[in-house]
XYZ file of C-alpha atoms in Angstrom:
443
model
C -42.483 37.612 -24.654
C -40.973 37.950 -28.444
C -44.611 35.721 -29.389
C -45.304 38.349 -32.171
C -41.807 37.831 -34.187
C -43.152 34.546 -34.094
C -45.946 35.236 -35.502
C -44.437 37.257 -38.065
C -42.008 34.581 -39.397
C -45.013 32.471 -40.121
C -46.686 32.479 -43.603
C -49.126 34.259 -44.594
C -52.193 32.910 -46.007
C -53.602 34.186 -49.774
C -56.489 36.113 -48.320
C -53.749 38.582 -46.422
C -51.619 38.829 -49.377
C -54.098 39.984 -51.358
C -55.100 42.652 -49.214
C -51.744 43.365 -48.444
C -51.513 44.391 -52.470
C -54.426 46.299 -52.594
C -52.925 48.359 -49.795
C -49.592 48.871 -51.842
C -50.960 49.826 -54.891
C -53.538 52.285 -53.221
C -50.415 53.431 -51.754
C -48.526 54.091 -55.032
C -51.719 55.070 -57.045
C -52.106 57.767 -54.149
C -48.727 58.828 -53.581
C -48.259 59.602 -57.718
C -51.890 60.662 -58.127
C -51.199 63.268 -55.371
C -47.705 63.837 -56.657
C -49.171 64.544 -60.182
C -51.522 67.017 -58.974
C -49.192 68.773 -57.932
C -47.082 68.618 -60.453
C -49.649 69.926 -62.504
C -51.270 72.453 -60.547
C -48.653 73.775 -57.922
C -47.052 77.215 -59.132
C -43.499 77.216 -58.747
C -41.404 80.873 -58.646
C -39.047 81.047 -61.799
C -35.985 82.996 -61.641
C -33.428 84.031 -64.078
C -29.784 83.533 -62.429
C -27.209 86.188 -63.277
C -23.808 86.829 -61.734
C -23.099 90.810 -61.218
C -21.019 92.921 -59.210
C -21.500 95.809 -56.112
C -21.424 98.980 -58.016
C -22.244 102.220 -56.873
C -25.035 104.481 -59.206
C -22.781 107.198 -61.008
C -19.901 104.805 -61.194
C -16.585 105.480 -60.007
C -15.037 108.580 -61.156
C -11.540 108.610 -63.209
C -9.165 111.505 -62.718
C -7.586 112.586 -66.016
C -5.215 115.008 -66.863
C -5.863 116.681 -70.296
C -2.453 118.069 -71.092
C -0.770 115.448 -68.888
C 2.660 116.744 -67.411
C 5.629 116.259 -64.620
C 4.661 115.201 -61.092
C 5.493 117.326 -58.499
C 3.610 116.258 -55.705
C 1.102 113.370 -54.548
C -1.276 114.483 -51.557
C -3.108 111.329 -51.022
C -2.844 107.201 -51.279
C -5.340 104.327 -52.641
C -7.971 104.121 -49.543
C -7.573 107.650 -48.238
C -11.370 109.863 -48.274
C -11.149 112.870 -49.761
C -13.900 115.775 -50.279
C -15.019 117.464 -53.075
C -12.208 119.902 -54.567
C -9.434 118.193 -52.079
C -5.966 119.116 -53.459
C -4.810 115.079 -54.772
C -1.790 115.967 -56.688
C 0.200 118.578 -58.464
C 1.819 118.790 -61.820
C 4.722 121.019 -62.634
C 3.649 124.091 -64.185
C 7.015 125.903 -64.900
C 6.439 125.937 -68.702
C 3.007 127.177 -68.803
C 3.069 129.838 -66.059
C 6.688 131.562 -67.999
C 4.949 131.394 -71.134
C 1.402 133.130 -69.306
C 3.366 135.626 -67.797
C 4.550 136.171 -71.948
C 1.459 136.434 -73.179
C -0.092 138.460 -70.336
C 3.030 141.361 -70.603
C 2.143 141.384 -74.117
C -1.357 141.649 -73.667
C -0.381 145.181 -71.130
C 1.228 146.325 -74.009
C -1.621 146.180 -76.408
C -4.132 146.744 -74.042
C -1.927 150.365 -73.254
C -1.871 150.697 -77.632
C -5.291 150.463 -77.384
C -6.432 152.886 -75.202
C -3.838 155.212 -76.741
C -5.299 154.852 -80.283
C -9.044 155.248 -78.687
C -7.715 158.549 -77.079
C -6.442 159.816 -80.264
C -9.944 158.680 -81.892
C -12.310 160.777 -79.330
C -9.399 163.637 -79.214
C -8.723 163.601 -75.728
C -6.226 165.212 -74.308
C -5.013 162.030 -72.408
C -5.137 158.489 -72.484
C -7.377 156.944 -70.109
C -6.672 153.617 -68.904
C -8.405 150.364 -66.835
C -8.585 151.728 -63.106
C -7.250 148.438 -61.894
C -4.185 149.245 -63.856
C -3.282 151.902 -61.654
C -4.145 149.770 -58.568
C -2.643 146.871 -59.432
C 1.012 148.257 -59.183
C 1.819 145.498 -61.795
C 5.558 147.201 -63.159
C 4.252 145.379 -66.614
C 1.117 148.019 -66.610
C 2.800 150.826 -65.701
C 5.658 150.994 -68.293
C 2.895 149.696 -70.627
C 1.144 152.916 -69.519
C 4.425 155.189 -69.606
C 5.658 154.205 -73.082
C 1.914 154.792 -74.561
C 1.192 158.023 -72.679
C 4.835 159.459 -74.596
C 3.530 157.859 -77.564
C 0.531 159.604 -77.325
C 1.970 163.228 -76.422
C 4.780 162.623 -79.377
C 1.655 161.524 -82.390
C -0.681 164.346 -80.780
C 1.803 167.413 -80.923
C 2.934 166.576 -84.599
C -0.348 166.320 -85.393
C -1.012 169.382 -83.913
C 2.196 171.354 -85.138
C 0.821 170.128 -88.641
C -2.501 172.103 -87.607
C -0.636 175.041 -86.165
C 1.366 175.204 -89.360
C -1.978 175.422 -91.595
C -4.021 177.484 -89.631
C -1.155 179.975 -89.468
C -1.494 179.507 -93.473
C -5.085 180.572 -92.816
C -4.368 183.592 -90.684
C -1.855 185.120 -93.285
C -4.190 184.452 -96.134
C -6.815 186.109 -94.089
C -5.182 189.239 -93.522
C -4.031 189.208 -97.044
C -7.348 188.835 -97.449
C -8.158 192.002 -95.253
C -5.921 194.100 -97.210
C -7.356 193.111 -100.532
C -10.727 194.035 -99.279
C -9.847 197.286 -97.935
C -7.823 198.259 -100.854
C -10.979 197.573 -102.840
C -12.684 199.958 -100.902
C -10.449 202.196 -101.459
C -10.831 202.150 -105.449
C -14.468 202.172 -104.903
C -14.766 204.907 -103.368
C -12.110 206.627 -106.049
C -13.766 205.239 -108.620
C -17.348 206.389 -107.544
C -15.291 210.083 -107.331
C -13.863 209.781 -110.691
C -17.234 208.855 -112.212
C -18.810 211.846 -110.347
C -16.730 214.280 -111.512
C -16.511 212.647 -115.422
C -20.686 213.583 -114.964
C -19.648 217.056 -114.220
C -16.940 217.936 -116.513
C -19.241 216.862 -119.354
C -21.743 219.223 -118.214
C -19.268 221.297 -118.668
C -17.970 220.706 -122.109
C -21.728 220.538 -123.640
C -21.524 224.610 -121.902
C -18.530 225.291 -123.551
C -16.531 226.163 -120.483
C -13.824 223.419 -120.344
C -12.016 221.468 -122.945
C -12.516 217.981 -124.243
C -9.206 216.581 -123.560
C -9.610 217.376 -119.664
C -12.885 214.893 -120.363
C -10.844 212.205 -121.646
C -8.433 212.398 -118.936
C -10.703 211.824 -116.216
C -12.522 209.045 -118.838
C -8.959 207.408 -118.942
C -8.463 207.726 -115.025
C -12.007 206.170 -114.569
C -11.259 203.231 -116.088
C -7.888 202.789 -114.594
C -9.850 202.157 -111.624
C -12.077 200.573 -112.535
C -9.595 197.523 -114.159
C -7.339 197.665 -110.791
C -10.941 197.300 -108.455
C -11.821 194.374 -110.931
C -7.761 193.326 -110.199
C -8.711 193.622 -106.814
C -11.755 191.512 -106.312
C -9.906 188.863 -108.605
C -6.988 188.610 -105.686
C -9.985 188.445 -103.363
C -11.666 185.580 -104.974
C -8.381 183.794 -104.997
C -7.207 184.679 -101.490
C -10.447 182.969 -100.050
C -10.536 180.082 -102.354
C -6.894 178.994 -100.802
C -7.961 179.952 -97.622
C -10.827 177.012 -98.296
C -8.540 174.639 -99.877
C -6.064 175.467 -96.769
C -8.914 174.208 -94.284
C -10.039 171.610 -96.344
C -6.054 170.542 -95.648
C -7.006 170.504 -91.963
C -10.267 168.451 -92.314
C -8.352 166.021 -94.174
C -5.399 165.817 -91.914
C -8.332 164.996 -89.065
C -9.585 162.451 -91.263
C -6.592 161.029 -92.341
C -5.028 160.461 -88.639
C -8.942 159.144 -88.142
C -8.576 156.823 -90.623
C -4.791 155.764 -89.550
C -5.627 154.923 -85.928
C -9.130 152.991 -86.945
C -6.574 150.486 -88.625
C -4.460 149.923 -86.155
C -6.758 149.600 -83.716
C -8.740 147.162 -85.473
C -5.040 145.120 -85.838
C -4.616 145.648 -82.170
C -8.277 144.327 -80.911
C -7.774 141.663 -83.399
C -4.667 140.625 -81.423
C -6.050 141.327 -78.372
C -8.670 138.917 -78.802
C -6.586 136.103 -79.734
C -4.303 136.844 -76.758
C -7.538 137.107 -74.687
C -7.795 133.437 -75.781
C -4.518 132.435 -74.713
C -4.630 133.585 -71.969
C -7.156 132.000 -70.659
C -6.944 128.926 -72.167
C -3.334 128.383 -70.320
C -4.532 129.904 -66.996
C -7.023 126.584 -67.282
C -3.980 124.751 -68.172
C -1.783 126.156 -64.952
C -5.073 125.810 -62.881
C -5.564 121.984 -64.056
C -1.515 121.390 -62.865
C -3.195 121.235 -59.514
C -5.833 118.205 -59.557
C -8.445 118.077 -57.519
C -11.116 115.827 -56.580
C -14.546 115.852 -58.689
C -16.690 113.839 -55.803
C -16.251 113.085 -52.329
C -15.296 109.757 -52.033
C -12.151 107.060 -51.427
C -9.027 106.693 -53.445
C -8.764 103.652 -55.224
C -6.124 102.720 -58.201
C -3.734 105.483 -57.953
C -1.133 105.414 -60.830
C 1.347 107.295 -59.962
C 3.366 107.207 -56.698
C 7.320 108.938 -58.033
C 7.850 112.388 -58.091
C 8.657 113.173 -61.252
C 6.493 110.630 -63.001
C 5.134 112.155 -66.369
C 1.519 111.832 -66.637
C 0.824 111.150 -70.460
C -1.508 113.569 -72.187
C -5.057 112.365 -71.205
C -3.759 110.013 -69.330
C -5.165 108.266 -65.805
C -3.998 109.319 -62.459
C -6.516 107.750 -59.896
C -10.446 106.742 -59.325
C -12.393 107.921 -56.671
C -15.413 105.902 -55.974
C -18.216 108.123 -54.124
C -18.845 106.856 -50.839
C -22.452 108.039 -50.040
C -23.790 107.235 -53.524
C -26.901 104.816 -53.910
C -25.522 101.104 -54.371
C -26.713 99.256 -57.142
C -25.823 95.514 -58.479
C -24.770 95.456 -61.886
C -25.667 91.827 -63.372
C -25.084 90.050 -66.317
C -28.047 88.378 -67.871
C -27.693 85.393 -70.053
C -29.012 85.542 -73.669
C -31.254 82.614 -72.988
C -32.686 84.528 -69.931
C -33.532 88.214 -71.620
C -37.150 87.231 -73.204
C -38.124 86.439 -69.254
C -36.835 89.663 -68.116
C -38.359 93.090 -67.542
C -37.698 95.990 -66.182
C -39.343 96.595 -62.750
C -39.640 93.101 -61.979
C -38.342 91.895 -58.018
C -35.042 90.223 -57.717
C -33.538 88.725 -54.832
C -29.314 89.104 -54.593
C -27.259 86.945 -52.690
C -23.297 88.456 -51.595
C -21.121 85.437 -51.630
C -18.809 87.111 -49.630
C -21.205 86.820 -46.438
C -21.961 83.633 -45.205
C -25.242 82.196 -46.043
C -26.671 81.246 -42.828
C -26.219 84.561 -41.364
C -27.238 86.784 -44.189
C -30.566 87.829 -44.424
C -32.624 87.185 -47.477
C -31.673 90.495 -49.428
C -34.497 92.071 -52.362
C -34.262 94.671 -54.609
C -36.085 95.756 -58.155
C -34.629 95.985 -61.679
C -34.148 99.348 -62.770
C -32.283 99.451 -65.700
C -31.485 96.854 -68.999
C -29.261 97.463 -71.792
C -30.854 97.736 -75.190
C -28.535 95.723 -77.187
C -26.228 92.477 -75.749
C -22.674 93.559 -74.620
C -19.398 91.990 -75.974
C -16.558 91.885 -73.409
C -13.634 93.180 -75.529
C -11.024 92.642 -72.441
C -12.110 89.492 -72.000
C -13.464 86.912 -74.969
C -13.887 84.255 -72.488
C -16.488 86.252 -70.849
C -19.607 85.137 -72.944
C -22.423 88.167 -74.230
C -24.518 89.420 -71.779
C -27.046 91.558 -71.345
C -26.125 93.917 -68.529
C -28.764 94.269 -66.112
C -28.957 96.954 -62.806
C -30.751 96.108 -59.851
C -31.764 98.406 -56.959
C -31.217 96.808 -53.631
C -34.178 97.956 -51.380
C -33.332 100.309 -48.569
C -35.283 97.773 -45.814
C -33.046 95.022 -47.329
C -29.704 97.468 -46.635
C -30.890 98.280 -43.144
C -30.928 94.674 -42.225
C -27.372 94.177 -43.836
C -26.313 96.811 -41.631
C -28.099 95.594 -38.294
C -25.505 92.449 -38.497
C -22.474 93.979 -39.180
C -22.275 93.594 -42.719
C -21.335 96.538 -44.864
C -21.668 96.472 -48.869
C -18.599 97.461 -50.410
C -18.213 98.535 -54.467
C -16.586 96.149 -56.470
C -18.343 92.739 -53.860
C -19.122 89.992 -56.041
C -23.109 89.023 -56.111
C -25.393 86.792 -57.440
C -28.934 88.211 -58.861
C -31.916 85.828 -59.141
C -34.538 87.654 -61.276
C -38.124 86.839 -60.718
C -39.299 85.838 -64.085
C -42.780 84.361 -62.658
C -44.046 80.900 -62.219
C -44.998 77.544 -63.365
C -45.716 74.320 -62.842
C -42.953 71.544 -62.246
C -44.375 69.642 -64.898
C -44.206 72.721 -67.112
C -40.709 72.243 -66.294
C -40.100 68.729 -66.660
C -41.655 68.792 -70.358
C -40.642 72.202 -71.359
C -37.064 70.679 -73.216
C -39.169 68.087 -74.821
C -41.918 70.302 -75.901
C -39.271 72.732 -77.287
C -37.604 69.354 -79.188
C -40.756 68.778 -80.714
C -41.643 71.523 -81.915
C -38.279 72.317 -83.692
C -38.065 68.859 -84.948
C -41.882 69.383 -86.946
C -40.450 72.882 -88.685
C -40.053 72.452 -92.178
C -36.683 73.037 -94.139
């Protein structure tokens, strides 16, 4: 039955060992020739390995406070979702709204100046004022309003009492100047009779029927007249020149109280603007006391969790990391790696989180690569990188999802880069081909 061991323990002749050695080294000649084909030949995918991080694309979002302040009140907690413009905190604002409320009574007051002095500039006969003033029932308006309108009726009737005074000046001087002007009527027409009868009288005397002497009466008489007409139209001349000068007094009252009230309110709208200025910029400060969110998302790092905590000036109260944002994988590519790497070229990422077996094979594209190497400043153990961000394809997602297995920011990964291909004995004699040809540079 066992004949053939038998046969196998006995010797074997030279003819069957020499065949038998043919056969082995056909064997190995085969086996390597085969294997060195290819070796040679057979393309082999080249990746570039790089570890990276679930991110999502606009980053996470930090909430800052600019001014920075007192806590008064904390509306959510790290892992609460929130919505855009959801109230997250509040700061006290106790110091900022008393000194608003300052700087908005003062702005009543010379808004109220304002319109005063513009009412006095147009000569109205009463100030006229914003209409939401007198709908606002703010007490601050109205007594701005009360203590301007008196203000008003107090500058206006001086003003005007000056006027009254001059233009009284004016009628006087005009019915002095009536007078004059009739009593110069009066001495023209005497005059005209005393020249008259003069022509007469020294018809007359050339007759012989009256005496000289009555001639030189009348001559004397004549002139008289004459001088106290001339007296006359001198007091005339005067009387109208101060009635000029009297309403040149008026014009330059008007111009004067023109002139008065275009300075102050320039002062005032120069105020005005700056407390326009203040105004708003600490109604941003008591609207920033309450904080709000910037992006829908979840809470993550949340600094502060005492009422009462001061928030520094700038400083960091929370992130929110958006939750329906496109996920990315953020990779760091070795310095030895970056001449193989391109933008747009595949890349397959593997979560270590998940196990292996039950993860389907995940792809993706990179997108983005920095310009210039990055140096971890936190961390000098971290070697430079280059960072690199990769696009995980929405097929690739959908699978993820199929099994259960959500991506989360923040996940560890692993990124393998498709750099292209070559052969296995590229690879093999790549190091020594790159010894060689650094050992035959020249010094």
């Amino acid at each position: 039955m066992f004949a053939w061991l038998d046969d196998l323990q006995k010797p074997l002749s030279s003819g069957d060992d020499r065949a038998f050695r043919r056969l082995g080294l056909w064997l190995v000649f085969w086996v390597f020739g085969v294997f060195g084909i290819w070796a040679a030949l057979a393309p082999l995918n080249s990746a570039a390995l790089a570890p990276g991080v679930i991110a999502v694309e606009s980053y996470r979002k930090t909430v800052q406070h600019l001014e920075g302040g007192i806590i008064r009140s904390i509306a959510v907690h790290d892992g609460d979702l929130v919505v855009k413009g959801q109230v997250l905190a509040e700061l006290d604002d106790t110091a900022s709204r008393a000194q608003l409320e300052v700087f908005r009574g003062q702005y009543y007051i010379d808004a109220a100046r304002e319109a005063r002095l513009a009412a006095l500039r147009d000569g109205l006969d009463r100030v006229v004022y914003p209409s939401e003033w007198l709908e606002s029932g703010d007490p601050r308006a109205g007594e701005a309003m009360q203590v301007q309108n008196q203000t008003f009726l107090g500058r206006k009737t001086a003003h005007e009492n000056e006027k009254a005074v001059y233009r009284r000046q004016i009628e006087q001087l005009q019915a002095k100047l009536q007078g004059l002007r009739a009593q110069k009527r009066g001495r023209e027409r005497l005059v005209n009779s005393y020249r008259s009868e003069l022509q007469d009288f020294r018809s007359l005397l050339e007759e012989g029927f009256t005496e000289k002497q009555k001639v030189r009466e009348l001559e004397r008489n004549l002139a008289d007249n004459e001088g106290q007409m001339g007296g006359l139209q001198s007091d005339i001349a005067a009387t109208e020149l101060e009635i000029g000068e009297t309403e040149l007094k008026i014009t330059q009252l008007e111009k004067e109280l023109q002139r008065e009230v275009a300075k102050e309110l320039g002062e005032v709208q120069e105020h005005l603007f700056e407390l326009k200025e203040k105004i708003q910029s600490l109604e941003s400060t008591v609207n920033r006391t309450v904080v709000t969110a910037p992006e829908s998302g979840m809470v993550l790092g949340l600094s502060v969790h005492t009422l009462g905590a001061v928030i520094p000036p700038g400083g960091n109260i929370l992130d929110i990391v958006p939750q329906r944002e496109k996920l990315i994988v953020e990779a760091q590519v070795s310095l030895t790696d970056i001449d193989r790497v391109k933008l747009g070229q595949p890349a397959e990422v593997r979560f270590s989180a998940f196990k292996a077996r039950e993860t389907p094979k995940t792809e993706g594209r990179l997108i983005s690569l920095s310009a210039d190497r990055i140096v971890d400043q936190r961390n000098k153990d971290v070697p430079p990188y280059y960072l690199a961000r990769v696009e995980v394809a929405p097929e690739s997602l959908e699978k993820l999802r199929k099994q259960g297995l959500e991506l989360v920011p923040g996940m560890p990964a692993e990124v393998l880069i498709g750099t292209g291909s070559r052969t296995l004995l590229q690879y093999l004699t790549q190091p020594l081909s790159d010894s060689f040809a650094r050992s035959f540079i020249e010094d």
